[in-house]
Amino acid sequence: MAIIVDENTKAIVQGITGSQGRFHAERMIAYGTKIVGGVTPGKGGSKVLGVPVFDTVKEAVEETGANASVIFVPAAFAGDAIMEAVDAGIEAIVAITEGIPVYDELKVYKKVKAEGRILIGPNCPGVMSVGKSHLGIMPPQIFSEGNVGIVSRSGTLTYQVAYNLTKLGIGQSTVVGIGGDRIIGTSFVEVLEMFENDDQTDLVVLIGEIGGTDEEEAAKFIEKRMSKPVVGYIAGITAPPGKRMGHAGAIIEGGKGTAESKIKALNEVGVEVGRTPMEVAEIVKRTLKG
Amino acid sequence: MRMHEYQAKQIFRQHGIPTARGELALTPEQVKEIAEKLGGKVVLKSQVLVGGRGKAGGIKLANSPDEACELAKQMFGMVIKGHKVEKLYVEEQLEIAREMYVGFTIDRASKGFALIVSSVGGMDIEEIAEKHPDRIARVTVDPIYGLWDYQIREVLYRSSMPKEYQKEVTRIIKILYSILVHNEAELTEINPLVVTKDGKIIAADARLNIDDNALYRHPDLRELKDYTEVDQTERIAEEKGLNFVKLDGNIGVIANGAGMSMATMDLIYLEGGKPANFLDVGGGASSEVVKEAVSIILMDENMKVIFMNIFGGITRCDEVARGLITAFSEMEIPVPVVLRLAGTNEEEGRKLIEEFIRERAIESIHLVETMEEGAKKAVELAGEV
């Protein structure tokens, strides 16, 4: 088993005719992901990478039976693309786009939750169930199949930790990049719950960063509901207050959202937090052995 | 985008929120003229985009136009938390009987807007929450359903807002909400909202921060952006699509991705060093971008070592290597460079660099295997200089 996506997931790519969309669609197909079509308004009827392109998501779903979508649409149109996907009945939506206006993200969030769908991102690297399916922009070669789940706000740190795990001979079940924006579709807590219920996952690595209180919420959930061990990493110990550190959501505001407070919250519920990405992998190795 | 008080007040005024009379001045002479117009007793407020101006000496009272002129001479050019004072907002003095607080922010946890009201004000909101927990109340407003009267009543009751002010404060809260939503603001705040001795309720300060990602939908607001307030290196980086934050250490950090850049800074700190900056070249950086990144961090005179930490996903290590080689060929790089290349096209990238080092007999590039090793090396080199 895996979470969010598996070998049966049938995905479309919204924005498949753009340079990003096409490039990554090709990589996803090469990985074995079932990409059944693409959507670009005005380009319906053509073909890209051997799959049909549709004008609307609704048409794409009717013709292909797609249940997932990956969005590579520019920020100004990405909110609209997510709303369209929800209305067309798509179950799992992965939004890669960075820089979506936060008011669009708020409305999209409410819609996704009201309709009971899954939105991963925005501003995320996507989700990969290793060896089964990949919706996003992750570099597949660094992952290996196994029993460790990863949930992360940062793309590159996800890769770094997975790479270290793979080097130590530890494989991954599903890797979820939930995104670096302030308002994202799926929280740490929701992904932790999925991993708790996933029989392929024996341990979860949680990669957080400064800003917001999602890691603190995760700590509460871990204490109450997780039976599986969780290993943490928090980036931004040296980040100055009031400055956005690359991600829109990575900012210490009004003294809240510091790396220290997050590490403390996790430590207090028994989560060991690695000080470096390599230390994280070593803790995972030790924990799995014990 | 954070707006200046004078800009925010203009918008507040246009929508019907009472503010004191005031004008912007760029010279001490203008300050004097405005003070004369306003009747002599004025407040001089430095327009810098940082909090805590008052405590830092950026707000002063003058009781005559001459005094205002003298004070202005001291205030122009003053540096507050790294921001130079170049504009003063000159306002009539208010006779204050009481200070209160109203504000809206985006609430990440509840995915809505937080309306915060306090029947005391004048301090920052965390301080109010700590010192007067019974005088402050908040409620979440759902962005789909909007703000309703019962929500305002609730915060007014819970913050013990005196009855005689409730009607006017309610009116102001409604206007503030429409300003928030209409401008796609992240924060809009009046602190303090004052009651004058003659019973008027007036916004004595005004804050309005707009979501940068939405500025394309608000061309009128985008024009108000004050670029003199942004660190010049940060501004150049922004124009080139790079994410740069200046810090006060001596080890320059270039990495790909926000998380990786932060982790690299943290590792340096863990090894006992101090990062000079945070520079995220983003995903899929070309050799041109890498070269630009090097040239940008070289603007920092304190920088003693560059640590370039690349984990290639979309970014290709050979492309990064080419960028660094171009940088070395086209400009003088007076500091050592610690380079870590992993991930996509790692082999090719390392080979290119190794050949370059051999051919040119360059001793200042240190190729390392892991980011942990790289941080250690960078700190060691910074200590030697």
XYZ file of C-alpha atoms in Angstrom:
675
model
C 0.000 0.000 0.000
C 0.996 3.636 -0.294
C -0.676 6.926 0.512
C -2.312 9.511 -1.797
C -1.095 7.950 -5.075
C -0.377 4.395 -6.179
C 0.039 2.336 -9.353
C -3.680 2.735 -10.130
C -3.668 6.532 -10.047
C -4.638 8.032 -13.409
C -3.395 11.572 -13.686
C -3.732 14.511 -16.012
C -1.319 17.428 -16.252
C -2.874 20.906 -16.270
C -0.582 23.133 -18.293
C 0.956 20.195 -20.197
C 1.818 22.310 -23.242
C 3.958 24.764 -21.247
C 7.699 24.147 -20.944
C 7.543 23.088 -17.267
C 4.436 20.975 -17.733
C 5.786 19.142 -20.724
C 9.263 18.568 -19.258
C 7.932 17.098 -16.032
C 5.108 15.160 -17.687
C 7.778 13.379 -19.686
C 9.727 12.528 -16.523
C 6.601 11.296 -14.732
C 5.696 9.069 -17.690
C 9.257 7.730 -17.769
C 8.868 6.840 -14.086
C 5.844 4.743 -14.918
C 3.149 7.160 -13.750
C -0.129 6.778 -15.619
C -0.431 10.193 -17.241
C -3.612 9.843 -19.280
C -3.931 13.336 -20.693
C -3.325 17.019 -20.374
C -5.334 20.221 -20.205
C -4.520 23.521 -21.860
C -7.446 25.802 -22.733
C -7.407 26.465 -26.480
C -5.148 23.499 -27.295
C -7.821 20.797 -27.057
C -7.695 18.126 -29.746
C -3.899 18.070 -30.039
C -1.521 15.500 -28.598
C 1.574 15.900 -26.449
C 3.960 13.087 -25.462
C 1.455 10.637 -26.917
C -1.419 11.726 -24.669
C -4.504 13.748 -25.639
C -4.823 17.416 -24.697
C -8.228 18.786 -23.644
C -9.650 22.290 -23.345
C -11.243 21.637 -19.960
C -10.614 19.342 -17.000
C -14.226 18.150 -17.186
C -13.683 16.845 -20.715
C -10.414 15.233 -19.691
C -12.092 13.412 -16.801
C -15.006 12.268 -18.978
C -12.697 10.952 -21.693
C -9.913 9.404 -19.617
C -11.376 8.624 -16.197
C -8.554 10.576 -14.537
C -8.731 10.845 -10.730
C -5.618 12.968 -10.108
C -4.124 16.138 -11.512
C -0.742 17.850 -11.413
C -0.799 21.604 -11.936
C 1.995 23.509 -13.706
C -0.078 26.584 -14.495
C 1.438 30.089 -13.872
C 0.577 31.641 -10.493
C -2.021 34.071 -11.825
C -4.101 31.198 -13.252
C -3.251 28.375 -10.844
C -6.037 29.079 -8.334
C -8.504 28.886 -11.191
C -6.950 25.610 -12.366
C -7.351 24.029 -8.908
C -10.996 25.151 -8.670
C -11.636 23.667 -12.103
C -10.072 20.360 -11.078
C -12.251 20.152 -7.957
C -15.398 20.948 -9.931
C -14.537 18.286 -12.479
C -14.389 15.647 -9.738
C -10.608 15.129 -9.456
C -9.796 13.409 -6.138
C -6.117 14.277 -5.623
C -4.639 17.540 -6.872
C -0.952 18.395 -6.728
C -0.170 22.098 -7.245
C 3.505 22.724 -8.037
C 3.098 26.454 -8.797
C 4.849 28.990 -6.554
C 3.580 32.522 -5.942
C -0.202 32.009 -5.976
C -1.943 34.994 -4.305
C -2.854 34.061 -0.755
C -6.530 35.082 -1.185
C -6.808 32.550 -4.014
C -5.201 29.937 -1.761
C -7.711 30.626 1.020
C -10.711 30.185 -1.283
C -9.227 27.112 -2.938
C -8.543 25.581 0.477
C -12.165 26.039 1.563
C -13.448 24.522 -1.678
C -11.131 21.506 -1.515
C -12.128 20.764 2.091
C -15.840 21.311 1.459
C -15.726 18.787 -1.401
C -13.591 16.290 0.508
C -10.682 16.229 -1.946
C -6.937 16.171 -1.386
C -4.783 19.133 -2.399
C -1.009 18.808 -2.036
C 0.804 22.166 -2.176
C 0.804 24.773 -3.627
C 4.499 25.581 -3.957
C 5.529 21.960 -3.494
C 7.617 19.270 -5.198
C 4.696 16.836 -5.315
C 4.145 13.333 -4.067
C 5.879 10.071 -4.922
C 4.934 6.564 -3.892
C 8.303 5.046 -4.602
C 8.275 2.536 -7.448
C 4.550 3.093 -8.051
C 3.655 6.602 -9.104
C 5.081 10.095 -9.109
C 3.090 13.326 -9.377
C 5.479 16.249 -9.332
C 9.047 17.326 -9.922
C 11.126 15.105 -7.638
C 14.332 13.524 -8.990
C 13.338 9.823 -8.985
C 16.846 8.369 -9.039
C 17.623 9.266 -5.409
C 14.701 7.338 -3.913
C 14.490 3.635 -3.143
C 11.431 1.645 -2.157
C 11.007 0.830 1.504
C 9.190 1.509 4.744
C 9.964 5.123 5.709
C 7.419 7.836 4.945
C 8.606 11.421 4.450
C 6.483 14.544 4.852
C 8.131 17.899 4.250
C 7.608 21.617 3.692
C 10.813 21.832 1.656
C 11.603 20.203 -1.689
C 15.384 20.158 -1.620
C 15.565 19.030 2.007
C 13.242 16.159 1.132
C 15.681 15.107 -1.555
C 18.653 15.483 0.773
C 17.106 13.339 3.502
C 15.844 10.683 1.051
C 19.296 10.567 -0.545
C 20.949 10.054 2.838
C 18.447 7.317 3.736
C 18.982 5.565 0.414
C 22.758 5.717 0.959
C 22.285 3.994 4.339
C 20.183 1.310 2.663
C 16.839 2.589 3.952
C 13.992 2.849 1.463
C 10.924 5.088 1.401
C 7.214 4.296 1.085
C 5.617 7.605 0.084
C 7.321 10.984 0.002
C 5.031 14.002 0.333
C 6.158 17.583 -0.185
C 3.308 19.591 1.349
C 4.688 22.950 0.222
C 6.236 26.153 1.490
C 3.297 28.572 1.334
C 1.340 29.962 4.280
C -1.908 28.395 3.173
C -1.439 24.851 1.896
C -3.980 22.185 1.111
C -2.701 19.375 3.323
C -1.070 19.713 6.723
C 1.542 17.636 8.518
C -1.215 16.236 10.734
C -3.279 14.960 7.804
C -0.277 13.244 6.208
C 0.862 11.773 9.543
C -2.599 10.250 9.953
C -2.370 8.680 6.491
C 1.062 7.240 7.307
C -0.222 5.910 10.634
C -2.843 3.959 8.668
C -0.467 2.832 5.900
C 0.785 -0.730 6.294
C 3.878 -0.059 4.185
C 5.131 2.691 6.494
C 6.972 1.847 9.745
C 8.518 5.223 10.548
C 7.907 8.816 9.433
C 10.408 11.600 8.859
C 8.911 15.066 9.329
C 10.849 17.955 7.780
C 9.682 21.356 8.946
C 10.913 24.911 8.881
C 10.335 28.303 10.508
C 6.926 29.997 10.254
C 3.420 29.132 11.402
C 2.487 26.479 13.944
C 2.016 23.364 11.801
C 4.915 21.525 13.452
C 3.508 22.284 16.903
C 0.134 20.913 15.759
C 1.949 17.853 14.431
C 3.600 17.352 17.829
C 0.176 17.322 19.542
C -1.107 14.779 17.048
C 1.980 12.582 17.448
C 1.537 12.516 21.200
C -2.140 11.570 21.023
C -2.461 9.418 17.941
C 0.775 8.139 16.398
C 1.970 4.663 17.291
C 4.768 4.743 14.711
C 8.040 6.527 15.494
C 8.609 9.985 13.996
C 12.025 11.587 13.389
C 12.199 15.336 12.826
C 14.278 18.033 11.194
C 13.582 21.774 11.383
C 15.335 24.269 9.111
C 15.965 27.910 9.960
C 17.582 27.990 13.412
C 19.657 30.955 12.254
C 16.887 32.753 10.344
C 16.354 36.367 11.449
C 12.809 37.424 12.495
C 10.639 39.252 9.969
C 12.455 38.028 6.854
C 10.918 35.591 4.411
C 13.460 32.834 3.873
C 12.633 31.899 0.286
C 9.286 30.250 0.977
C 6.291 32.552 1.402
C 5.456 30.729 4.632
C 8.977 30.617 6.075
C 8.921 33.720 8.234
C 9.149 34.385 11.954
C 6.311 36.838 12.753
C 5.723 38.532 16.080
C 8.184 36.197 17.801
C 6.153 33.159 16.663
C 7.199 30.284 14.454
C 10.846 29.957 15.461
C 12.814 26.761 14.822
C 13.505 26.494 18.567
C 9.822 26.429 19.501
C 9.155 23.725 16.919
C 12.110 21.574 17.979
C 11.040 21.942 21.599
C 7.434 20.927 20.843
C 8.631 17.832 18.976
C 11.203 16.877 21.610
C 8.574 17.136 24.329
C 6.456 14.435 22.707
C 9.453 12.142 22.233
C 10.343 12.993 18.655
C 14.095 12.987 18.145
C 15.119 15.931 15.953
C 18.309 15.663 13.910
C 20.580 18.686 13.801
C 21.768 17.890 10.279
C 20.154 15.974 7.400
C 22.767 13.230 7.862
C 21.989 12.973 11.559
C 18.305 12.529 10.643
C 19.182 9.503 8.504
C 21.346 8.065 11.264
C 18.555 8.437 13.829
C 16.157 6.689 11.428
C 18.614 3.823 11.021
C 19.089 3.456 14.753
C 15.338 3.678 15.467
C 14.420 1.071 12.855
C 17.003 -1.354 14.281
C 15.810 -0.888 17.857
C 4.596 44.807 0.457
C 4.536 46.923 3.541
C 3.146 50.420 3.041
C 4.248 53.566 4.802
C 1.960 55.050 7.427
C 1.247 58.098 5.280
C 0.240 55.886 2.345
C -1.949 53.618 4.458
C -3.591 56.617 6.119
C -4.496 58.095 2.792
C -6.328 54.886 1.894
C -7.969 54.702 5.337
C -9.133 58.317 5.023
C -10.560 57.764 1.558
C -12.699 54.960 2.939
C -14.001 56.976 5.873
C -11.705 56.175 8.801
C -10.930 59.407 10.693
C -7.233 60.322 10.869
C -5.396 63.378 12.187
C -4.536 66.144 9.717
C -1.040 65.699 8.357
C 1.353 65.961 5.417
C 4.559 64.342 4.226
C 7.830 66.319 4.351
C 11.188 65.628 2.734
C 13.179 68.553 4.208
C 13.269 70.425 7.565
C 11.914 73.534 5.770
C 8.881 71.614 4.578
C 8.388 70.329 8.120
C 8.325 73.925 9.358
C 5.800 75.013 6.716
C 3.499 72.100 7.458
C 3.773 72.723 11.206
C 2.741 76.337 10.648
C -0.235 75.225 8.600
C -1.292 72.751 11.285
C -1.163 75.325 14.067
C 2.308 74.714 15.483
C 1.879 71.705 17.780
C 2.794 68.644 15.728
C 4.117 65.080 15.846
C 7.049 64.176 13.587
C 6.877 60.555 12.528
C 9.735 59.006 10.582
C 8.492 56.940 7.655
C 10.596 53.774 7.757
C 9.241 50.313 7.091
C 10.108 48.729 10.461
C 8.184 48.273 13.663
C 9.099 49.940 16.959
C 9.835 53.398 15.511
C 8.674 55.150 18.654
C 10.966 53.258 21.009
C 13.903 53.861 18.637
C 13.413 57.648 18.746
C 11.688 57.859 15.398
C 8.629 59.752 16.689
C 8.977 63.183 18.313
C 6.661 65.917 19.557
C 7.232 69.579 18.686
C 5.361 72.496 20.205
C 6.235 75.149 17.624
C 7.181 75.296 13.929
C 10.768 76.270 14.869
C 11.103 73.371 17.264
C 9.671 71.065 14.579
C 12.300 72.322 12.151
C 15.134 71.744 14.633
C 13.934 68.250 15.527
C 13.503 67.430 11.842
C 17.165 68.341 11.232
C 18.146 65.681 13.781
C 15.701 63.121 12.486
C 16.455 63.244 8.767
C 19.318 60.851 8.103
C 18.831 59.009 11.364
C 19.123 55.210 11.006
C 16.418 53.088 12.629
C 17.102 49.347 12.607
C 19.129 49.730 9.422
C 16.595 52.024 7.729
C 17.584 55.596 6.956
C 14.973 58.264 7.666
C 14.292 60.228 4.481
C 10.635 61.102 4.937
C 8.800 62.602 7.894
C 5.056 62.566 8.289
C 3.997 65.729 10.113
C 0.673 65.499 11.944
C -1.305 67.684 14.295
C -0.957 66.616 17.936
C -3.987 64.877 19.373
C -5.143 65.260 22.944
C -5.396 61.616 23.839
C -7.738 60.302 26.509
C -7.447 56.631 25.707
C -5.717 54.196 23.337
C -7.223 51.076 21.763
C -6.365 48.529 19.073
C -8.102 47.001 16.043
C -6.542 44.853 13.357
C -6.980 42.047 10.846
C -4.357 39.475 9.805
C -4.360 36.293 7.778
C -4.578 33.402 10.202
C -2.590 30.435 8.913
C -3.914 27.970 11.450
C -7.639 28.557 10.842
C -7.254 29.464 7.148
C -9.145 32.690 7.536
C -8.796 36.254 8.777
C -8.244 36.991 12.432
C -10.026 40.086 13.728
C -8.277 41.293 16.862
C -9.688 44.034 19.074
C -8.359 45.415 22.328
C -9.743 48.121 24.569
C -6.155 49.070 25.351
C -3.534 49.925 22.729
C -0.265 51.658 22.037
C 1.916 48.595 22.602
C 2.628 45.818 20.161
C -0.050 43.182 20.017
C 1.993 40.448 21.733
C 2.599 42.827 24.614
C -1.114 43.641 24.905
C -1.926 39.930 24.888
C 0.543 39.363 27.696
C -0.218 42.371 29.896
C -3.972 42.675 29.371
C -5.306 39.256 28.388
C -8.808 40.225 29.561
C -8.868 43.336 27.345
C -8.113 41.612 24.056
C -10.310 39.356 21.955
C -10.040 37.677 18.589
C -12.407 35.930 16.235
C -11.831 34.120 12.951
C -13.588 35.408 9.861
C -14.193 32.881 7.108
C -13.047 34.325 3.749
C -16.026 32.707 1.999
C -18.765 34.034 4.288
C -17.186 37.343 5.206
C -17.522 39.445 8.365
C -20.821 39.479 10.289
C -22.078 41.838 12.962
C -22.310 39.179 15.667
C -18.581 38.551 15.305
C -17.850 42.221 15.910
C -20.237 42.256 18.910
C -18.418 39.250 20.317
C -14.953 40.835 20.220
C -16.293 44.116 21.562
C -17.935 42.416 24.560
C -15.011 40.116 25.259
C -12.450 42.935 25.106
C -14.561 45.017 27.525
C -14.917 47.822 25.017
C -16.780 50.693 26.744
C -20.348 51.043 25.467
C -19.991 54.620 24.285
C -17.300 53.671 21.736
C -18.887 50.501 20.395
C -20.877 52.050 17.562
C -17.960 53.996 16.080
C -15.483 51.145 16.574
C -17.913 48.810 14.783
C -18.095 51.230 11.872
C -14.281 51.419 11.716
C -13.892 47.621 11.888
C -16.249 47.215 8.923
C -14.289 49.722 6.850
C -11.011 48.088 7.858
C -12.354 44.720 6.700
C -13.371 46.082 3.326
C -9.921 47.674 2.929
C -8.344 44.315 3.824
C -10.325 42.279 1.329
C -10.402 44.849 -1.444
C -6.619 45.266 -1.452
C -5.747 41.608 -0.736
C -3.905 42.690 2.395
C -2.033 40.335 4.728
C -2.418 42.744 7.589
C -4.271 45.917 8.324
C -4.051 47.497 11.715
C -4.785 50.652 13.705
C -2.585 50.937 16.764
C -3.354 53.039 18.562
C -6.931 53.840 17.738
C -7.299 56.806 20.035
C -10.165 58.487 21.840
C -9.425 62.203 22.067
C -10.292 64.352 25.054
C -13.242 65.744 23.103
C -14.531 62.216 22.493
C -13.533 61.641 18.878
C -12.174 58.271 17.742
C -9.211 58.668 15.397
C -6.661 56.324 13.784
C -3.362 57.621 15.173
C -1.327 55.080 13.207
C -2.083 52.905 10.204
C -0.564 49.730 8.856
C -1.360 48.020 5.601
C 0.678 45.127 4.181
C -0.301 43.807 0.757
C 0.326 40.267 -0.523
C 3.211 40.635 -2.976
C 1.875 37.769 -5.056
C -1.363 39.669 -5.649
C 0.211 43.005 -6.590
C -0.287 42.306 -10.285
C -4.027 42.691 -9.622
C -3.485 46.047 -7.915
C -1.358 48.198 -10.200
C -2.292 51.340 -8.226
C -0.789 49.868 -5.054
C 2.262 48.454 -6.803
C 3.217 51.999 -7.751
C 3.428 52.883 -4.074
C 6.229 50.387 -3.407
C 9.176 52.176 -1.864
C 12.321 50.621 -3.293
C 14.622 52.879 -1.323
C 13.537 50.899 1.735
C 14.795 47.564 0.401
C 18.416 46.546 0.951
C 20.088 47.387 -2.371
C 21.712 43.984 -2.758
C 18.377 42.331 -1.984
C 16.780 44.507 -4.639
C 19.340 43.594 -7.307
C 18.903 39.924 -6.430
C 15.113 40.249 -6.673
C 15.394 41.776 -10.141
C 17.446 38.771 -11.216
C 14.917 36.350 -9.751
C 17.140 35.255 -6.860
C 16.131 35.036 -3.269
C 18.655 36.889 -1.124
C 18.596 37.886 2.525
C 21.537 39.729 4.076
C 22.808 38.454 7.427
C 25.636 39.672 9.597
C 28.230 36.865 9.468
C 31.141 36.245 7.113
C 30.351 33.019 5.253
C 28.462 33.509 1.992
C 25.822 30.850 1.359
C 24.572 29.855 -2.082
C 22.214 26.894 -2.224
C 19.304 25.648 -4.302
C 15.881 25.681 -2.702
C 14.677 27.544 0.370
C 14.949 24.561 2.714
C 18.440 23.663 1.558
C 19.590 27.269 1.909
C 18.251 27.459 5.469
C 19.749 24.090 6.371
C 23.116 25.271 5.038
C 22.989 28.404 7.190
C 22.123 26.292 10.213
C 25.008 23.888 9.594
C 27.469 26.770 9.480
C 26.126 28.018 12.786
C 26.353 24.506 14.239
C 30.035 24.384 13.281
C 30.627 27.665 15.095
C 30.552 30.004 12.108
C 28.157 32.756 11.009
C 26.442 33.012 7.633
C 26.795 36.334 5.756
C 23.637 35.773 3.776
C 20.976 33.437 2.504
C 20.916 33.039 -1.265
C 18.532 30.603 -2.880
C 19.191 30.199 -6.605
C 15.892 28.317 -6.938
C 15.135 25.223 -8.965
C 16.742 24.521 -12.320
C 19.330 27.284 -12.011
C 21.313 27.911 -15.202
C 25.054 28.609 -15.277
C 24.184 32.281 -15.874
C 22.142 32.388 -12.652
C 24.955 30.738 -10.688
C 27.387 33.364 -11.975
C 24.957 36.152 -10.975
C 24.622 34.622 -7.516
C 28.387 34.701 -7.009
C 28.590 38.320 -8.189
C 25.797 39.325 -5.800
C 27.336 37.856 -2.678
C 30.704 39.337 -3.592
C 29.089 42.755 -2.963
C 29.323 41.979 0.746
C 32.681 43.203 2.031
C 32.477 41.120 5.208
C 32.324 37.886 3.300
C 35.400 35.687 3.799
C 34.343 32.361 2.251
C 31.666 31.184 -0.162
C 29.934 27.900 0.546
C 28.025 26.699 -2.472
C 25.788 23.801 -1.539
C 23.899 22.237 -4.417
C 21.605 19.276 -4.361
C 20.582 18.716 -7.940
C 17.023 17.683 -8.610
C 15.825 19.839 -11.444
C 19.064 21.759 -11.037
C 21.900 20.029 -12.892
C 25.299 19.872 -11.221
C 27.170 20.229 -14.540
C 25.260 23.460 -15.200
C 26.213 24.754 -11.729
C 29.847 23.796 -12.347
C 29.822 25.712 -15.642
C 28.389 28.752 -13.870
C 31.130 28.698 -11.281
C 33.803 28.242 -13.944
C 32.389 31.231 -15.862
C 32.388 33.273 -12.673
C 36.051 32.416 -12.064
C 36.947 33.221 -15.653
C 35.117 36.545 -15.839
C 35.651 38.117 -12.457
C 38.020 38.252 -9.588
C 36.909 36.042 -6.726
C 39.098 37.080 -3.797
C 37.750 34.506 -1.335
C 37.932 30.714 -1.169
C 34.956 28.700 -2.421
C 33.767 25.496 -0.807
C 31.708 23.507 -3.282
C 29.429 20.579 -2.692
C 27.661 19.026 -5.666
C 25.222 16.147 -5.271
C 22.267 14.768 -7.200
C 21.478 15.180 -10.894
C 24.603 15.031 -13.100
C 26.858 15.015 -10.037
C 29.638 13.071 -11.810
C 29.772 15.460 -14.779
C 29.749 18.494 -12.519
C 32.538 17.253 -10.301
C 34.614 16.270 -13.322
C 34.272 19.724 -14.883
C 35.393 21.397 -11.657
C 38.270 18.992 -11.051
C 39.585 19.585 -14.582
C 39.248 23.352 -14.163
C 41.142 23.267 -10.854
C 43.915 21.183 -12.420
C 44.239 23.203 -15.642
C 44.303 26.597 -13.958
C 46.099 25.417 -10.825
C 43.373 27.058 -8.713
C 43.813 26.502 -5.020
C 40.834 28.447 -3.791
C 38.127 25.949 -4.805
C 37.550 23.189 -2.266
C 35.404 20.362 -3.562
C 33.747 18.403 -0.736
C 31.547 15.310 -0.566
C 28.754 16.202 1.845
C 27.059 19.356 3.103
C 28.177 18.613 6.660
C 31.784 18.396 5.518
C 31.331 21.569 3.462
C 30.055 23.562 6.440
C 33.006 22.424 8.551
C 35.478 23.385 5.832
C 33.851 26.795 5.261
C 33.985 27.648 8.974
C 37.599 26.523 9.160
C 38.565 28.715 6.190
C 36.656 31.727 7.562
C 38.591 31.371 10.821
C 41.940 31.408 9.059
C 41.417 34.722 7.278
